[in-house]
Tab-separated table of C-alpha atoms in Angstrom:
chain	number	residue	atom	x	y	z
G	1	UNK	CA	6.136	11.144	24.507
G	2	UNK	CA	8.394	8.318	25.593
G	3	UNK	CA	12.155	8.956	25.532
G	4	UNK	CA	13.055	5.591	27.038
G	5	UNK	CA	12.761	3.863	23.680
G	6	UNK	CA	13.831	0.443	22.493
G	7	UNK	CA	15.516	1.172	19.167
G	8	UNK	CA	15.735	-2.512	18.247
G	9	UNK	CA	11.979	-2.879	18.799
G	10	UNK	CA	11.362	0.173	16.590
G	11	UNK	CA	13.534	-1.327	13.852
G	12	UNK	CA	11.619	-4.594	14.134
G	13	UNK	CA	8.264	-2.775	14.028
G	14	UNK	CA	9.321	-0.873	10.902
G	15	UNK	CA	10.409	-4.033	9.102
G	16	UNK	CA	7.287	-5.971	10.138
G	17	UNK	CA	4.864	-3.263	9.003
G	18	UNK	CA	6.815	-2.906	5.745
G	19	UNK	CA	6.447	-6.643	5.165
G	20	UNK	CA	2.701	-6.327	5.845
G	21	UNK	CA	2.272	-3.742	3.109
G	22	UNK	CA	3.289	-0.290	4.297
G	23	UNK	CA	5.811	1.427	2.054
G	24	UNK	CA	9.177	2.776	3.177
G	25	UNK	CA	8.086	6.264	4.273
G	26	UNK	CA	4.986	4.941	6.027
G	27	UNK	CA	6.999	2.277	7.870
G	28	UNK	CA	9.506	4.807	9.190
G	29	UNK	CA	6.822	7.165	10.487
G	30	UNK	CA	4.806	4.269	11.953
G	31	UNK	CA	7.810	2.927	13.892
G	32	UNK	CA	8.922	6.328	15.202
G	33	UNK	CA	5.353	7.223	16.204
G	34	UNK	CA	4.921	3.911	18.013
G	35	UNK	CA	8.382	3.763	19.586
G	36	UNK	CA	8.299	7.300	20.966
G	37	UNK	CA	4.585	6.936	21.833
G	38	UNK	CA	3.839	10.171	20.006
G	39	UNK	CA	0.492	11.906	20.271
G	40	UNK	CA	0.394	12.056	16.489
G	41	UNK	CA	-2.538	11.231	14.260
G	42	UNK	CA	-2.237	8.420	11.737
G	43	UNK	CA	-2.827	11.217	9.236
G	44	UNK	CA	0.951	11.727	9.372
G	45	UNK	CA	1.394	8.225	7.966
G	46	UNK	CA	-1.194	8.981	5.302
G	47	UNK	CA	0.611	12.229	4.441
G	48	UNK	CA	3.701	10.186	3.589
G	49	UNK	CA	1.893	7.814	1.224
G	50	UNK	CA	2.974	9.759	-1.859
G	51	UNK	CA	6.685	9.342	-1.178
G	52	UNK	CA	7.248	5.658	-2.083
G	53	UNK	CA	9.169	4.717	-5.189
G	54	UNK	CA	10.734	8.128	-5.323
G	55	UNK	CA	7.782	10.528	-5.037
G	56	UNK	CA	4.858	8.707	-6.563
G	57	UNK	CA	6.998	6.336	-8.618
G	58	UNK	CA	9.044	9.222	-10.026
G	59	UNK	CA	12.307	7.640	-8.908
G	60	UNK	CA	13.538	10.643	-6.926
G	61	UNK	CA	14.155	10.795	-3.161
G	62	UNK	CA	14.004	7.498	-1.272
G	63	UNK	CA	10.779	7.256	0.712
G	64	UNK	CA	12.611	6.156	3.862
G	65	UNK	CA	14.684	9.337	3.677
G	66	UNK	CA	11.553	11.419	3.059
G	67	UNK	CA	9.793	9.811	6.036
G	68	UNK	CA	12.812	10.500	8.225
G	69	UNK	CA	12.759	14.127	7.119
G	70	UNK	CA	9.114	14.384	8.182
G	71	UNK	CA	10.003	12.934	11.592
G	72	UNK	CA	12.896	15.350	12.085
G	73	UNK	CA	10.505	18.168	11.250
G	74	UNK	CA	7.973	16.866	13.764
G	75	UNK	CA	10.528	16.840	16.584
G	76	UNK	CA	12.650	19.847	15.687
G	77	UNK	CA	10.847	21.919	13.043
G	78	UNK	CA	9.485	25.409	13.386
G	79	UNK	CA	5.871	26.116	14.199
G	80	UNK	CA	5.809	29.807	13.257
G	81	UNK	CA	7.558	31.989	10.664
G	82	UNK	CA	10.880	33.276	11.915
G	83	UNK	CA	11.270	30.479	14.477
G	84	UNK	CA	14.958	29.639	14.685
G	85	UNK	CA	14.096	25.966	15.176
G	86	UNK	CA	14.176	25.957	11.376
G	87	UNK	CA	17.983	26.153	11.471
G	88	UNK	CA	18.302	23.177	13.805
G	89	UNK	CA	15.853	21.191	11.695
G	90	UNK	CA	17.870	21.949	8.568
G	91	UNK	CA	21.127	20.942	10.272
G	92	UNK	CA	19.709	17.646	11.531
G	93	UNK	CA	18.095	16.877	8.186
G	94	UNK	CA	21.434	17.434	6.438
G	95	UNK	CA	23.157	15.219	9.005
G	96	UNK	CA	20.650	12.443	8.380
G	97	UNK	CA	20.803	12.901	4.594
G	98	UNK	CA	24.582	12.603	4.620
G	99	UNK	CA	24.540	9.521	6.873
G	100	UNK	CA	21.915	7.875	4.661
G	101	UNK	CA	23.894	8.620	1.516
G	102	UNK	CA	27.115	7.310	3.042
G	103	UNK	CA	25.484	4.122	4.335
G	104	UNK	CA	23.175	3.351	1.408
G	105	UNK	CA	25.240	4.781	-1.442
G	106	UNK	CA	22.698	7.294	-2.774
G	107	UNK	CA	19.496	9.122	-1.841
G	108	UNK	CA	17.597	8.664	-5.102
G	109	UNK	CA	15.229	5.671	-5.304
G	110	UNK	CA	15.987	4.915	-8.963
G	111	UNK	CA	19.734	4.835	-8.219
G	112	UNK	CA	19.339	2.773	-5.049
G	113	UNK	CA	17.131	0.184	-6.748
G	114	UNK	CA	18.635	0.136	-10.238
G	115	UNK	CA	18.365	-3.295	-11.830
G	116	UNK	CA	15.733	-4.573	-9.406
G	117	UNK	CA	12.139	-5.111	-10.502
G	118	UNK	CA	9.512	-3.258	-8.499
G	119	UNK	CA	8.025	-5.547	-5.827
G	120	UNK	CA	10.671	-8.232	-6.447
G	121	UNK	CA	12.056	-10.068	-3.398
G	122	UNK	CA	15.494	-8.552	-4.094
G	123	UNK	CA	14.182	-5.010	-4.136
G	124	UNK	CA	12.004	-5.609	-1.099
G	125	UNK	CA	15.007	-6.949	0.839
G	126	UNK	CA	17.054	-3.933	-0.161
G	127	UNK	CA	14.313	-1.504	0.851
G	128	UNK	CA	13.947	-3.310	4.183
G	129	UNK	CA	17.623	-2.627	4.838
G	130	UNK	CA	17.076	1.077	4.065
G	131	UNK	CA	14.065	1.254	6.396
G	132	UNK	CA	15.985	-0.557	9.144
G	133	UNK	CA	18.980	1.776	8.876
G	134	UNK	CA	16.717	4.824	8.720
G	135	UNK	CA	14.854	4.010	11.924
G	136	UNK	CA	18.071	3.245	13.805
G	137	UNK	CA	19.928	6.386	12.701
G	138	UNK	CA	16.864	8.592	13.050
G	139	UNK	CA	16.210	7.397	16.607
G	140	UNK	CA	19.875	8.033	17.428
G	141	UNK	CA	19.627	11.647	16.238
G	142	UNK	CA	16.292	12.279	17.954
G	143	UNK	CA	17.456	10.853	21.287
G	144	UNK	CA	20.710	12.789	21.164
G	145	UNK	CA	18.951	16.078	20.445
G	146	UNK	CA	15.972	15.868	22.814
């Protein structure tokens, strides 16, 4: 794992891969995996493929937020029952959730994208801003806590 990361490069990678066709959750995990040079299978990206558009187009949690939650779990989550890492993971997830909500205005995809057609340039631009913020804030938390 690399801890001498270039956060701006990770943000750029996330936006570029989003523009090439990855969804929000996939883009976040891709950029964090690449930026931190994680020994993590691309299966993690595949595992996040159900999150976009609010959990399979259900409109619930933003996929960028869900992808960030997966990354926090990777770095700080528990590996066995009873592991107290769970408490730290919960605290950091709440911190990220609250920062996302404050910055973006909500955590629910249908609220965040209300009035924008799916796959429209306006919605895509908005989602890019969410992905960009997510990677920056997530990297900040990870680097601070490592």
